Structures are given as structure tokens and as C-alpha cells.
Tab-separated table of C-alpha atoms in Angstrom:
chain	number	residue	atom	x	y	z
A	641	MET	CA	-15.126	4.716	7.719
A	642	ALA	CA	-11.637	5.054	9.168
A	643	THR	CA	-9.483	1.958	9.438
A	644	THR	CA	-8.597	0.943	12.974
A	645	TYR	CA	-5.667	-1.182	14.068
A	646	PRO	CA	-7.881	-4.137	15.154
A	647	THR	CA	-9.764	-3.987	11.835
A	648	LEU	CA	-6.486	-4.083	9.931
A	649	VAL	CA	-5.255	-7.048	11.984
A	650	GLY	CA	-8.456	-8.915	11.099
A	651	LEU	CA	-8.085	-8.055	7.408
A	652	TYR	CA	-4.479	-9.248	7.469
A	653	ASP	CA	-5.376	-12.563	9.141
A	654	GLU	CA	-8.268	-13.186	6.744
A	655	THR	CA	-6.114	-12.432	3.696
A	656	ILE	CA	-3.295	-14.695	4.902
A	657	ARG	CA	-5.803	-17.555	5.273
A	658	LYS	CA	-7.151	-16.910	1.765
A	659	ILE	CA	-3.784	-16.890	0.037
A	660	ASN	CA	-2.515	-19.905	2.006
A	661	HIS	CA	-5.498	-22.126	1.230
A	662	ASN	CA	-6.220	-21.348	-2.393
A	663	ALA	CA	-3.717	-21.667	-5.242
A	664	ASP	CA	-5.558	-19.148	-7.417
A	665	GLU	CA	-5.514	-16.593	-4.574
A	666	TRP	CA	-1.785	-17.218	-4.069
A	667	LEU	CA	-1.105	-16.568	-7.768
A	668	ALA	CA	-3.249	-13.438	-7.688
A	669	PHE	CA	-1.332	-12.262	-4.605
A	670	LEU	CA	2.000	-12.836	-6.387
A	671	ASP	CA	0.733	-10.897	-9.407
A	672	SER	CA	-0.172	-7.993	-7.125
A	673	ALA	CA	3.068	-8.231	-5.136
A	674	CYS	CA	5.329	-8.069	-8.181
A	675	ARG	CA	4.173	-4.516	-8.932
A	676	ASN	CA	5.234	-3.272	-5.493
A	677	TYR	CA	8.093	-5.646	-4.752
A	678	LYS	CA	9.994	-3.154	-2.579
A	679	LEU	CA	7.339	-3.344	0.143
A	680	ASP	CA	7.694	-5.898	2.900
A	681	PHE	CA	5.497	-8.987	3.010
A	682	ASP	CA	2.994	-7.647	5.576
A	683	ASP	CA	2.450	-4.513	3.496
A	684	LEU	CA	2.037	-6.570	0.320
A	685	VAL	CA	-0.648	-8.694	2.002
A	686	LEU	CA	-2.585	-5.618	3.098
A	687	VAL	CA	-2.231	-3.915	-0.277
A	688	TYR	CA	-3.536	-7.072	-1.970
A	689	ALA	CA	-6.504	-7.141	0.415
A	690	GLN	CA	-7.426	-3.507	-0.217
A	691	ARG	CA	-6.425	-2.836	-3.835
A	692	PRO	CA	-4.854	-5.767	-5.672
A	693	ASP	CA	-4.477	-3.727	-8.873
A	694	ALA	CA	-2.255	-1.031	-7.294
A	695	THR	CA	0.727	-0.296	-9.508
A	696	ALA	CA	2.972	2.238	-7.757
A	697	LEU	CA	2.593	2.985	-4.060
A	698	MET	CA	4.112	5.702	-1.918
A	699	THR	CA	3.158	7.684	1.149
A	700	PHE	CA	1.532	11.099	0.938
A	701	GLU	CA	4.849	12.686	1.871
A	702	GLN	CA	6.717	10.855	-0.899
A	703	TRP	CA	4.191	11.770	-3.585
A	704	THR	CA	3.908	15.425	-2.582
A	705	GLY	CA	7.526	16.000	-1.532
A	706	ARG	CA	9.796	13.950	-3.751
A	707	TYR	CA	7.653	13.818	-6.904
A	708	LYS	CA	5.612	17.018	-6.512
A	709	ARG	CA	2.323	15.239	-7.260
A	710	SER	CA	-0.871	16.041	-5.400
A	711	ILE	CA	-3.324	13.487	-4.052
A	712	ARG	CA	-6.712	13.609	-5.768
A	713	SER	CA	-9.611	14.806	-3.659
A	714	GLY	CA	-11.504	11.873	-2.178
A	715	ALA	CA	-8.643	9.389	-2.628
A	716	THR	CA	-8.427	6.763	0.093
A	717	GLY	CA	-5.042	5.580	1.265
A	718	LEU	CA	-4.234	1.915	1.749
A	719	ALA	CA	-3.661	1.250	5.433
A	720	VAL	CA	-0.624	-0.768	6.529
A	721	PHE	CA	1.137	-1.294	9.839
A	722	ASP	CA	3.641	1.450	10.667
A	723	LYS	CA	6.646	-0.509	11.907
A	724	GLU	CA	8.803	2.586	12.428
A	725	ARG	CA	6.566	3.987	15.155
A	726	ARG	CA	5.325	2.433	18.336
A	727	ARG	CA	2.949	-0.474	18.213
A	728	ARG	CA	-0.583	-0.103	16.934
A	729	TYR	CA	0.099	2.744	14.509
A	730	LEU	CA	-0.946	2.786	10.876
A	731	LYS	CA	0.449	4.522	7.825
A	732	TYR	CA	-1.121	4.926	4.418
A	733	PHE	CA	0.052	4.386	0.865
A	734	PHE	CA	-1.513	6.015	-2.164
A	735	ASP	CA	-1.414	4.524	-5.643
A	736	ILE	CA	-0.222	6.582	-8.594
A	737	SER	CA	-3.832	6.542	-9.832
A	738	ASP	CA	-4.705	8.554	-6.699
A	739	THR	CA	-2.347	11.357	-7.724
A	740	LYS	CA	-2.248	14.081	-10.318
A	741	THR	CA	0.587	16.040	-11.839
A	742	GLY	CA	1.263	19.707	-11.411
A	743	GLU	CA	3.557	22.282	-12.916
A	744	TYR	CA	6.609	21.031	-10.982
A	745	SER	CA	5.900	17.274	-11.006
A	746	LYS	CA	8.827	14.940	-11.573
A	747	PRO	CA	8.745	11.739	-13.626
A	748	ILE	CA	8.150	8.499	-11.740
A	749	PRO	CA	11.089	6.071	-12.026
A	750	PHE	CA	9.214	2.808	-12.627
A	751	GLY	CA	11.357	-0.282	-12.271
A	752	GLN	CA	14.172	1.359	-10.295
């Protein structure tokens, strides 16, 4: 099922309530957030809600263009709000586990 903007807003609100009212959830959120610290807070909340174990996230264009990795068939992107476009648009991140290397793949610079 495709993610819609209203569904994502509801997921965001629910996740914010969870991490604000439960110390264990807050610690789990921080653990998830530290792996993708370059994302903004809203994106980190939505990533935590959808795949808290994600380790390295980029868009389809970044994986396929910059690092020459392909997205595995059947992989589902993590929906976040697209703040660069007009309101009510979504963009999707894919975790490194959703990708595979090819002949021209480049190494991933973890920690940079």
C-alpha cells in the first residue's frame, strides 16, 4: 500500500507521542537517530517509525547516481516529508541493505 501524506502525518504524530512519553522509546529513538545523524529531526522521527534499524540512508538518485548501487527488487523506501518541494509531497530514502553493488559501485564513506 502506498504511503499518503495524511498517513505519514498520522505516523509522525503517533511516533512523537511515543518518544515523548516513554523513556525507553526516547533512548531507542536516539539509538536509531545516531546512525543517520545528518537527517533533520522530522526525517529521523519517520525513519525510526518505519525502520529503526536503518544504518545508511540515501535517496534512489543518490544510491544509483553517486554510488552506482542498484536498489533491490521489492525494496520499499522510507517515506519522509519533502521540504524542498511544495507542501504535501513525499520523498523516499532507501537503506544500504536495500541496495546491491555492481561492477562500477563506489565505496560508501561511513562516518563522513
